[in-house]
Coordinates of C-alpha atoms in Angstrom, one line a residue:
X1 CA 116.1 164.0 155.0
X2 CA 116.5 164.6 151.2
X3 CA 120.3 164.3 151.5
X4 CA 119.9 161.0 153.5
X5 CA 117.5 159.7 150.8
X6 CA 120.0 160.6 148.1
X7 CA 122.8 158.8 149.9
X8 CA 120.6 155.8 150.4
X9 CA 119.8 155.6 146.7
X10 CA 123.4 156.0 145.8
X11 CA 124.4 153.2 148.1
X12 CA 121.6 151.1 146.7
X13 CA 122.9 151.7 143.1
X14 CA 126.4 150.7 144.2
X15 CA 125.0 147.5 145.7
X16 CA 123.2 146.7 142.5
X17 CA 126.4 147.2 140.4
X18 CA 128.5 145.2 142.9
X19 CA 125.9 142.4 142.9
X20 CA 125.8 142.3 139.1
X21 CA 129.6 142.1 139.0
X22 CA 129.7 139.3 141.5
X23 CA 127.0 137.4 139.5
X24 CA 129.1 137.8 136.4
X25 CA 132.2 136.6 138.2
X26 CA 130.3 133.6 139.5
X27 CA 128.9 132.8 136.1
X28 CA 132.4 133.0 134.6
X29 CA 133.7 130.7 137.3
X30 CA 131.2 128.0 136.6
X31 CA 130.6 128.5 132.8
X32 CA 132.2 125.8 130.7
X33 CA 131.8 123.4 127.8
X34 CA 131.0 119.9 129.2
X35 CA 131.7 116.7 127.2
X36 CA 128.7 114.6 126.3
X37 CA 128.5 111.7 123.8
X38 CA 131.2 110.5 121.4
X39 CA 130.8 108.7 118.1
X40 CA 133.5 106.6 116.5
X41 CA 133.8 104.8 113.2
X42 CA 136.9 102.8 112.3
X43 CA 138.3 103.8 108.9
X44 CA 141.3 103.1 106.7
X45 CA 143.9 105.5 105.6
X46 CA 142.8 104.9 102.0
X47 CA 139.2 105.9 102.7
X48 CA 137.8 109.3 101.6
X49 CA 137.0 111.7 104.4
X50 CA 133.5 112.3 105.7
X51 CA 131.6 115.5 105.0
X52 CA 129.9 116.5 108.3
X53 CA 126.4 118.1 107.9
X54 CA 124.8 119.4 111.1
X55 CA 121.0 119.2 111.0
X56 CA 120.1 121.0 114.2
X57 CA 117.7 118.9 116.4
X58 CA 117.5 116.2 113.6
X59 CA 121.1 115.1 114.2
X60 CA 124.2 115.0 111.9
X61 CA 124.6 113.5 108.5
X62 CA 127.8 112.0 107.2
X63 CA 128.6 111.7 103.5
X64 CA 131.7 110.3 101.8
X65 CA 132.6 109.0 98.4
X66 CA 133.4 105.3 98.2
X67 CA 136.0 103.8 96.0
X68 CA 133.3 101.5 94.6
X69 CA 131.2 101.6 91.4
X70 CA 128.0 100.0 90.2
X71 CA 126.9 100.0 86.6
X72 CA 129.0 103.1 85.8
X73 CA 127.8 105.0 88.9
X74 CA 130.0 105.8 91.9
X75 CA 128.7 105.0 95.3
X76 CA 128.4 107.6 98.1
X77 CA 127.9 106.5 101.6
X78 CA 125.3 108.4 103.7
X79 CA 125.1 107.9 107.5
X80 CA 122.5 109.6 109.8
X81 CA 123.2 110.2 113.5
X82 CA 120.7 111.3 116.1
X83 CA 121.5 114.0 118.7
X84 CA 123.0 111.4 121.0
X85 CA 125.4 110.4 118.1
X86 CA 123.8 107.0 117.5
X87 CA 123.5 105.7 114.0
X88 CA 119.9 105.6 112.8
X89 CA 120.3 104.9 109.1
X90 CA 122.9 104.0 106.5
X91 CA 122.7 103.7 102.7
X92 CA 124.7 104.1 99.5
X93 CA 123.7 106.7 96.9
X94 CA 124.5 106.0 93.3
X95 CA 125.5 109.0 91.1
X96 CA 127.0 109.1 87.7
X97 CA 130.8 108.6 88.0
X98 CA 131.5 111.6 85.8
X99 CA 129.9 114.0 88.3
X100 CA 131.8 115.4 91.2
X101 CA 130.1 116.5 94.5
X102 CA 130.5 120.2 94.9
X103 CA 128.0 121.2 97.7
X104 CA 125.5 120.3 100.3
X105 CA 122.7 121.9 102.4
X106 CA 120.2 120.9 105.0
X107 CA 116.7 122.3 105.3
X108 CA 113.0 121.3 105.4
X109 CA 113.9 117.8 106.8
X110 CA 116.1 117.1 103.8
X111 CA 119.8 117.0 103.0
X112 CA 120.6 118.2 99.5
X113 CA 123.7 117.1 97.7
X114 CA 124.8 118.9 94.5
X115 CA 126.9 117.2 91.9
X116 CA 128.5 118.9 88.9
X117 CA 129.7 117.5 85.6
X118 CA 132.9 119.0 84.1
X119 CA 135.0 121.8 85.3
X120 CA 134.2 124.9 87.4
X121 CA 131.9 126.2 84.7
X122 CA 129.1 123.7 83.8
X123 CA 125.8 123.3 82.1
X124 CA 124.7 120.1 83.9
X125 CA 124.1 119.3 87.6
X126 CA 122.6 116.5 89.6
X127 CA 120.7 117.3 92.8
X128 CA 120.2 114.4 95.3
X129 CA 117.8 114.9 98.1
X130 CA 117.5 112.6 101.2
X131 CA 114.5 112.9 103.5
X132 CA 116.0 112.4 107.0
X133 CA 112.6 111.3 108.4
X134 CA 111.3 108.6 106.0
X135 CA 114.7 108.1 104.2
X136 CA 113.3 108.5 100.8
X137 CA 115.9 109.5 98.1
X138 CA 115.4 111.4 94.9
X139 CA 117.7 112.6 92.1
X140 CA 117.1 115.5 89.8
X141 CA 119.0 116.3 86.6
X142 CA 119.4 120.1 86.2
X143 CA 120.4 121.4 82.8
X144 CA 120.6 125.0 81.5
X145 CA 121.9 126.7 78.3
X146 CA 124.8 128.7 79.7
X147 CA 128.0 127.9 81.5
X148 CA 127.5 128.7 85.2
X149 CA 130.3 128.8 87.8
X150 CA 128.3 128.2 91.0
X151 CA 129.5 129.7 94.3
X152 CA 126.4 129.7 96.6
X153 CA 124.0 126.9 97.3
X154 CA 121.1 126.9 99.8
X155 CA 117.6 125.4 100.4
X156 CA 114.4 127.3 101.0
X157 CA 110.9 125.9 101.4
X158 CA 111.7 122.5 99.8
X159 CA 113.4 124.2 96.8
X160 CA 117.1 124.9 96.2
X161 CA 118.8 128.1 95.2
X162 CA 122.3 128.5 93.8
X163 CA 124.1 131.6 92.6
X164 CA 127.3 132.1 90.7
X165 CA 128.7 133.7 87.6
X166 CA 128.0 133.4 83.9
X167 CA 131.3 134.7 82.6
X168 CA 131.9 137.7 85.0
X169 CA 128.2 138.5 85.5
X170 CA 126.3 137.3 88.6
X171 CA 123.4 134.9 88.2
X172 CA 120.9 133.3 90.7
X173 CA 118.7 130.3 89.9
X174 CA 116.0 128.5 91.8
X175 CA 115.1 124.8 91.2
X176 CA 111.6 123.8 92.2
X177 CA 111.8 120.1 93.2
X178 CA 108.1 119.4 93.1
X179 CA 107.8 120.7 89.5
X180 CA 111.3 119.8 88.4
X181 CA 111.6 123.3 86.9
X182 CA 114.7 125.5 86.9
X183 CA 114.0 129.3 87.1
X184 CA 116.5 132.0 86.3
X185 CA 115.8 134.8 88.8
X186 CA 115.6 138.2 87.0
X187 CA 117.5 141.3 88.0
X188 CA 121.0 139.9 87.9
X189 CA 123.4 139.5 85.0
X190 CA 124.8 143.0 85.8
X191 CA 128.3 144.1 84.7
X192 CA 130.8 145.3 87.4
X193 CA 128.7 143.7 90.1
X194 CA 129.7 141.1 92.7
X195 CA 127.4 138.5 94.4
X196 CA 128.4 138.6 98.0
X197 CA 125.8 136.4 99.7
X198 CA 122.8 134.1 99.1
X199 CA 121.2 133.2 102.4
X200 CA 117.9 131.6 103.6
X201 CA 115.7 133.2 106.2
X202 CA 113.7 131.5 108.9
X203 CA 110.4 132.3 107.2
X204 CA 111.0 130.4 103.9
X205 CA 112.4 133.4 102.1
X206 CA 116.0 134.0 101.0
X207 CA 118.3 137.0 100.6
X208 CA 120.8 138.0 97.9
X209 CA 123.4 140.7 98.5
X210 CA 125.2 142.4 95.6
X211 CA 127.8 145.2 95.6
X212 CA 128.5 147.5 92.7
X213 CA 132.1 147.5 91.5
X214 CA 131.8 150.3 89.0
X215 CA 133.8 153.6 89.0
X216 CA 130.8 155.8 89.4
X217 CA 130.7 158.4 92.3
X218 CA 127.7 156.6 93.8
X219 CA 127.9 152.9 94.4
X220 CA 125.5 150.7 96.3
X221 CA 125.0 147.6 98.3
X222 CA 121.9 145.9 96.8
X223 CA 119.8 143.6 99.0
X224 CA 117.0 141.6 97.5
X225 CA 114.6 139.2 99.4
X226 CA 112.6 136.5 97.5
X227 CA 109.9 134.0 98.4
X228 CA 110.5 130.3 98.2
X229 CA 109.4 130.3 94.5
X230 CA 111.7 133.2 93.4
X231 CA 109.2 136.1 93.7
X232 CA 110.7 139.4 94.6
X233 CA 109.5 140.6 98.0
X234 CA 111.9 143.4 98.9
X235 CA 114.7 145.4 97.2
X236 CA 116.9 147.9 99.1
X237 CA 119.8 150.0 97.6
X238 CA 122.2 151.4 100.2
X239 CA 124.6 154.0 99.2
X240 CA 128.3 153.3 99.9
X241 CA 130.5 156.2 101.1
X242 CA 132.9 157.6 98.6
X243 CA 136.4 156.0 98.6
X244 CA 135.0 153.0 100.5
X245 CA 135.4 149.6 98.9
X246 CA 133.1 146.9 100.3
X247 CA 135.0 143.6 100.4
X248 CA 132.6 141.1 101.9
X249 CA 129.1 140.9 103.2
X250 CA 126.5 138.5 104.7
X251 CA 123.0 139.0 105.9
X252 CA 121.1 137.9 109.0
X253 CA 118.2 135.4 108.6
X254 CA 115.2 137.2 110.2
X255 CA 115.1 135.5 113.6
X256 CA 114.7 139.1 114.7
X257 CA 112.4 141.6 113.0
X258 CA 115.4 143.6 111.8
X259 CA 117.6 142.4 108.9
X260 CA 121.2 143.4 109.2
X261 CA 124.1 143.5 106.7
X262 CA 127.6 142.9 108.1
X263 CA 130.9 142.6 106.4
X264 CA 134.4 144.2 105.9
X265 CA 135.5 147.2 104.0
X266 CA 138.7 149.0 102.9
X267 CA 139.6 152.4 101.7
X268 CA 140.8 152.5 98.1
X269 CA 141.8 149.3 96.4
X270 CA 143.2 146.1 97.8
X271 CA 141.8 143.0 99.6
X272 CA 143.0 143.8 103.1
X273 CA 140.2 145.2 105.2
X274 CA 140.5 148.2 107.5
X275 CA 137.3 147.5 109.5
X276 CA 133.7 146.2 109.8
X277 CA 130.6 147.8 108.4
X278 CA 127.0 147.4 109.5
X279 CA 123.7 148.6 108.4
X280 CA 120.0 147.7 108.8
X281 CA 117.8 147.0 105.8
X282 CA 115.0 149.5 105.3
X283 CA 113.7 150.1 101.8
X284 CA 111.5 153.0 102.9
X285 CA 114.2 155.2 104.3
X286 CA 117.8 156.1 103.5
X287 CA 120.2 154.1 105.7
X288 CA 123.6 155.1 106.9
X289 CA 126.3 152.5 106.8
X290 CA 128.3 152.4 110.1
X291 CA 132.0 151.9 109.6
X292 CA 134.1 150.6 112.5
X293 CA 137.9 150.5 112.0
X294 CA 139.6 147.4 113.5
X295 CA 141.6 149.6 115.8
X296 CA 138.4 150.7 117.5
X297 CA 137.8 147.1 118.7
X298 CA 139.1 146.2 122.1
X299 CA 140.3 142.7 121.4
X300 CA 141.1 142.3 117.6
X301 CA 144.8 143.2 118.1
X302 CA 145.1 140.6 120.9
X303 CA 147.3 138.4 118.7
X304 CA 150.0 141.1 118.8
X305 CA 152.4 141.9 121.7
X306 CA 150.7 144.5 124.0
X307 CA 153.2 147.3 123.2
X308 CA 152.9 146.9 119.5
X309 CA 149.1 146.8 119.7
X310 CA 149.1 150.0 121.8
X311 CA 151.4 151.8 119.3
X312 CA 149.1 150.8 116.4
X313 CA 146.0 152.2 118.3
X314 CA 147.8 155.4 119.1
X315 CA 148.9 155.9 115.5
X316 CA 145.4 155.1 114.3
X317 CA 144.0 157.8 116.7
X318 CA 146.5 160.3 115.4
X319 CA 145.7 159.6 111.8
X320 CA 142.0 159.9 112.6
X321 CA 142.4 163.3 114.2
X322 CA 144.4 164.4 111.2
X323 CA 141.5 163.3 108.9
X324 CA 143.4 160.3 107.5
X325 CA 142.4 156.6 107.4
X326 CA 143.8 154.0 109.7
X327 CA 147.0 152.5 108.7
X328 CA 146.1 149.0 110.1
X329 CA 144.8 146.5 107.6
X330 CA 144.2 142.7 107.8
X331 CA 142.7 139.8 106.0
X332 CA 139.4 139.3 107.9
X333 CA 136.4 137.3 106.6
X334 CA 132.9 137.2 108.1
X335 CA 131.6 133.6 108.7
X336 CA 128.2 133.6 110.3
X337 CA 125.6 135.7 112.1
X338 CA 123.7 134.5 115.2
X339 CA 120.8 136.7 116.3
X340 CA 119.0 136.8 119.6
X341 CA 117.6 139.2 122.1
X342 CA 121.1 140.7 122.6
X343 CA 121.4 141.7 119.0
X344 CA 123.6 140.3 116.2
X345 CA 126.7 138.2 116.9
X346 CA 129.2 138.1 114.0
X347 CA 131.9 135.5 113.8
X348 CA 134.9 136.5 111.7
X349 CA 138.4 135.0 111.2
X350 CA 141.7 136.6 110.5
X351 CA 144.3 134.9 108.3
X352 CA 147.5 135.4 106.4
X353 CA 147.7 134.0 102.9
X354 CA 151.2 133.0 103.5
X355 CA 152.7 130.6 101.0
X356 CA 152.3 127.8 98.6
X357 CA 153.3 124.2 99.1
X358 CA 153.4 121.0 97.1
X359 CA 152.1 118.8 99.9
X360 CA 148.8 117.2 99.3
X361 CA 146.5 116.6 102.3
X362 CA 145.3 113.2 103.4
X363 CA 142.9 111.9 100.7
X364 CA 140.5 114.7 101.5
X365 CA 137.3 115.4 99.7
X366 CA 138.4 118.5 97.8
X367 CA 136.2 121.2 96.3
X368 CA 137.8 124.2 94.7
X369 CA 135.0 126.4 96.1
X370 CA 135.3 125.7 99.7
X371 CA 138.4 123.7 100.6
X372 CA 138.5 120.4 102.3
X373 CA 135.2 119.1 103.4
X374 CA 133.6 121.9 105.4
X375 CA 132.2 125.4 105.2
X376 CA 132.9 129.0 106.2
X377 CA 129.1 129.4 106.3
X378 CA 128.1 126.8 108.8
X379 CA 125.6 124.4 107.2
X380 CA 126.5 125.5 103.7
X381 CA 129.8 124.3 102.4
X382 CA 129.3 125.5 98.9
X383 CA 130.8 128.9 99.1
X384 CA 134.5 129.4 99.6
X385 CA 134.6 132.9 101.0
X386 CA 138.2 133.2 99.6
X387 CA 137.4 132.5 96.0
X388 CA 133.8 133.4 95.5
X389 CA 133.8 135.8 92.5
X390 CA 135.7 137.0 89.5
X391 CA 136.9 139.9 91.6
X392 CA 138.4 137.9 94.5
X393 CA 142.1 138.2 94.8
X394 CA 143.0 134.9 96.5
X395 CA 142.0 131.9 94.6
X396 CA 142.0 128.8 96.7
X397 CA 143.5 125.5 95.5
X398 CA 145.1 122.5 97.0
X399 CA 148.5 124.2 96.7
X400 CA 147.5 127.3 98.7
X401 CA 148.3 127.4 102.4
X402 CA 147.1 130.0 104.9
X403 CA 148.2 130.8 108.4
X404 CA 145.0 131.2 110.5
X405 CA 145.7 133.9 113.1
X406 CA 142.6 134.4 115.2
X407 CA 138.8 134.4 115.4
X408 CA 136.9 137.6 116.2
X409 CA 133.4 137.7 117.8
X410 CA 131.5 141.0 117.6
X411 CA 128.1 142.0 118.9
X412 CA 126.0 144.6 117.2
X413 CA 122.8 145.9 118.8
X414 CA 119.4 146.3 117.3
X415 CA 120.4 149.6 115.6
X416 CA 123.5 148.1 114.0
X417 CA 126.0 149.7 116.4
X418 CA 129.0 147.7 117.7
X419 CA 128.7 147.2 121.5
X420 CA 131.2 144.4 122.3
X421 CA 134.0 142.2 120.9
X422 CA 136.3 139.5 121.9
X423 CA 138.9 137.3 120.1
X424 CA 140.6 134.0 120.3
X425 CA 144.2 133.6 119.1
X426 CA 145.2 130.4 117.2
X427 CA 148.3 128.4 118.2
X428 CA 150.2 127.7 115.0
X429 CA 147.2 126.7 112.9
X430 CA 147.9 126.3 109.2
X431 CA 145.6 125.0 106.5
X432 CA 146.2 123.9 102.9
X433 CA 143.0 125.7 101.9
X434 CA 141.6 128.7 103.8
X435 CA 138.7 127.5 105.8
X436 CA 136.7 128.0 108.9
X437 CA 138.5 127.1 112.1
X438 CA 136.4 128.3 115.0
X439 CA 132.8 128.6 116.0
X440 CA 130.7 129.9 119.0
X441 CA 127.7 129.1 121.2
X442 CA 125.6 131.5 123.1
X443 CA 124.1 130.3 126.4
X444 CA 122.5 132.5 129.1
X445 CA 124.1 135.6 127.8
X446 CA 127.6 134.1 127.7
X447 CA 129.6 133.5 124.5
X448 CA 131.7 130.4 124.2
X449 CA 134.2 131.0 121.4
X450 CA 136.2 127.9 120.6
X451 CA 138.4 125.9 118.2
X452 CA 140.1 122.4 118.3
X453 CA 143.8 121.8 117.9
X454 CA 145.8 118.6 118.4
X455 CA 143.1 116.8 120.4
X456 CA 142.3 119.8 122.6
X457 CA 139.6 122.4 122.6
X458 CA 140.6 126.0 123.4
X459 CA 137.6 128.0 124.7
X460 CA 137.2 131.8 125.3
X461 CA 134.2 132.4 127.5
X462 CA 133.0 136.0 128.0
X463 CA 130.2 138.5 127.6
X464 CA 129.5 142.3 127.7
X465 CA 129.5 142.1 131.5
X466 CA 132.4 139.6 132.0
X467 CA 136.1 139.6 131.2
X468 CA 137.0 136.8 128.9
X469 CA 138.3 133.6 130.5
X470 CA 140.5 131.1 128.5
X471 CA 140.2 127.3 129.1
X472 CA 141.7 124.2 127.5
X473 CA 139.7 121.0 127.4
X474 CA 140.7 117.5 126.4
X475 CA 138.6 115.4 123.9
X476 CA 137.1 112.5 125.8
X477 CA 137.8 109.1 124.4
X478 CA 135.6 106.0 124.1
X479 CA 137.4 103.9 126.8
X480 CA 139.4 104.9 129.9
X481 CA 142.3 102.8 128.6
X482 CA 142.5 104.6 125.3
X483 CA 145.5 106.7 124.4
X484 CA 145.8 109.0 121.4
X485 CA 148.8 108.3 119.3
X486 CA 148.2 110.8 116.5
X487 CA 145.6 113.3 115.4
X488 CA 145.2 114.3 111.7
X489 CA 145.3 118.1 111.4
X490 CA 144.0 118.4 107.8
X491 CA 140.4 117.5 108.4
X492 CA 139.1 118.5 111.8
X493 CA 137.0 121.2 113.2
X494 CA 134.7 122.7 115.8
X495 CA 131.1 123.7 114.9
X496 CA 128.0 125.1 116.5
X497 CA 125.1 122.5 116.4
X498 CA 121.9 123.6 118.1
X499 CA 120.7 125.2 121.3
X500 CA 123.7 125.2 123.7
X501 CA 125.4 122.3 121.9
X502 CA 128.4 122.2 119.7
X503 CA 130.6 119.4 118.3
X504 CA 134.2 118.6 117.3
X505 CA 135.3 116.1 114.7
X506 CA 138.4 114.7 113.2
X507 CA 140.6 111.6 112.7
X508 CA 142.6 109.9 115.4
X509 CA 145.0 107.0 115.7
X510 CA 144.1 105.4 119.1
X511 CA 145.8 102.7 121.1
X512 CA 143.8 100.8 123.7
X513 CA 146.4 100.0 126.4
X514 CA 143.9 97.6 128.1
X515 CA 143.8 95.2 125.1
X516 CA 146.1 92.2 124.9
X517 CA 145.8 91.8 121.2
X518 CA 148.4 91.7 118.4
X519 CA 147.3 95.2 117.2
X520 CA 145.5 97.3 119.8
X521 CA 145.6 100.4 117.5
X522 CA 142.6 101.6 115.7
X523 CA 142.2 104.5 113.3
X524 CA 138.9 106.3 113.7
X525 CA 136.7 109.1 112.5
X526 CA 135.2 110.7 115.6
X527 CA 132.6 113.3 116.7
X528 CA 132.4 114.6 120.3
X529 CA 129.4 116.5 121.5
X530 CA 129.7 119.4 124.0
X531 CA 127.2 121.4 126.0
X532 CA 127.6 124.9 127.2
X533 CA 126.7 125.3 130.9

């Protein structure tokens, strides 16, 4: 009887596993990105490009500089779209013509636009805020006594925070909009220290992440959390293993109770990473940093031929058994963290800083900190992850090109351990400034990793329980008789928006084959909305 019961339980377990597998297969067969609304605005080749600012459930804001001036001020056009991509408001913003726009952020029902006078190091800024509900507009002149090179810009609790460098020392400042007061946050201005991240949390606090670059035996990652007025709430020093060099780092934003630090590291010197590191913040205990070589991931080497990838993994295993570090290195940069009940999803991108070129892109809004019009950090365009400190090796400019290789999506559990990864290879994608190419959406436990290329969207759908499936979607046009003649490749992209929604944008030359006019061709800026199902 006991044996029969055991066999029954065993069969029952097999049935559960089989059912789970079939459910995963069924989900994969039906999971897809579905096209929803489309927005179009006819533009001229001479027009400046739009900056696209996703505002979660409050819609999307579009901002561009106009080639028009009024009483010495340059006009900037602002357009607000709702979540169905309908225009709800349009206005022109007047800003002193000697000031260049260098960053934007969304938060607390406002979009914030930051303008800087002079070169990369400046003493004077203008902050413009637009209330997306009542459409009120305010401008603030921000002046300080020292030359600051800003690289991070974010909003928290109605105030704005920006961090950067005074000479080679990191600095973080907070501007209180209600009091019109600029505060210098104490505890920075440290020699041989790099500011890796400044990031808002979901509870009106913000994090800063520093790494020590000195030659001492003991070096640390230093996490600090502040309230919306710059008061220090938490400080955590995490010791870095000897010979390890931390290259990049970003923090999560307290959607979960745990706060995780994720980034890339190398052994010795150099800017090529050998793997990911992860650690949970806990100022009351000593934490261990988990180091995961790239060769331990299942999908990161997917851009290589199978035999070559297998040889690299075999050699890496041999080196590890011999007590040596992995021989595989790559330029991999973390972009954003999404946290939910599964853990922490980290999106990273691999690139090759290939060459230089004299070609200039199409009349793009250029910012030396973050490239052409959009951000490696999702809603925050201010930080160019490739030129964000005095220590960074690859300074981005309009003459720098990069071959973008692939995106990598990793999942870390609530203890900071890697549990799953997938990747999406790019098809001949080059950029004239290194910038974010892909993004991802999580829906019902499935990850939709995607990017746009030549009026198509390439999607990798997968999960811990499902093998990845690759799909290619077309970008739906406004009319059935429309035909794409050309797609500009120097300002387009795919971004996560909110919930299960993402969007793609770009510029297209479109011919309406149903029109019997002299010129049935229109040149448009477009946004297409997609929903993960």
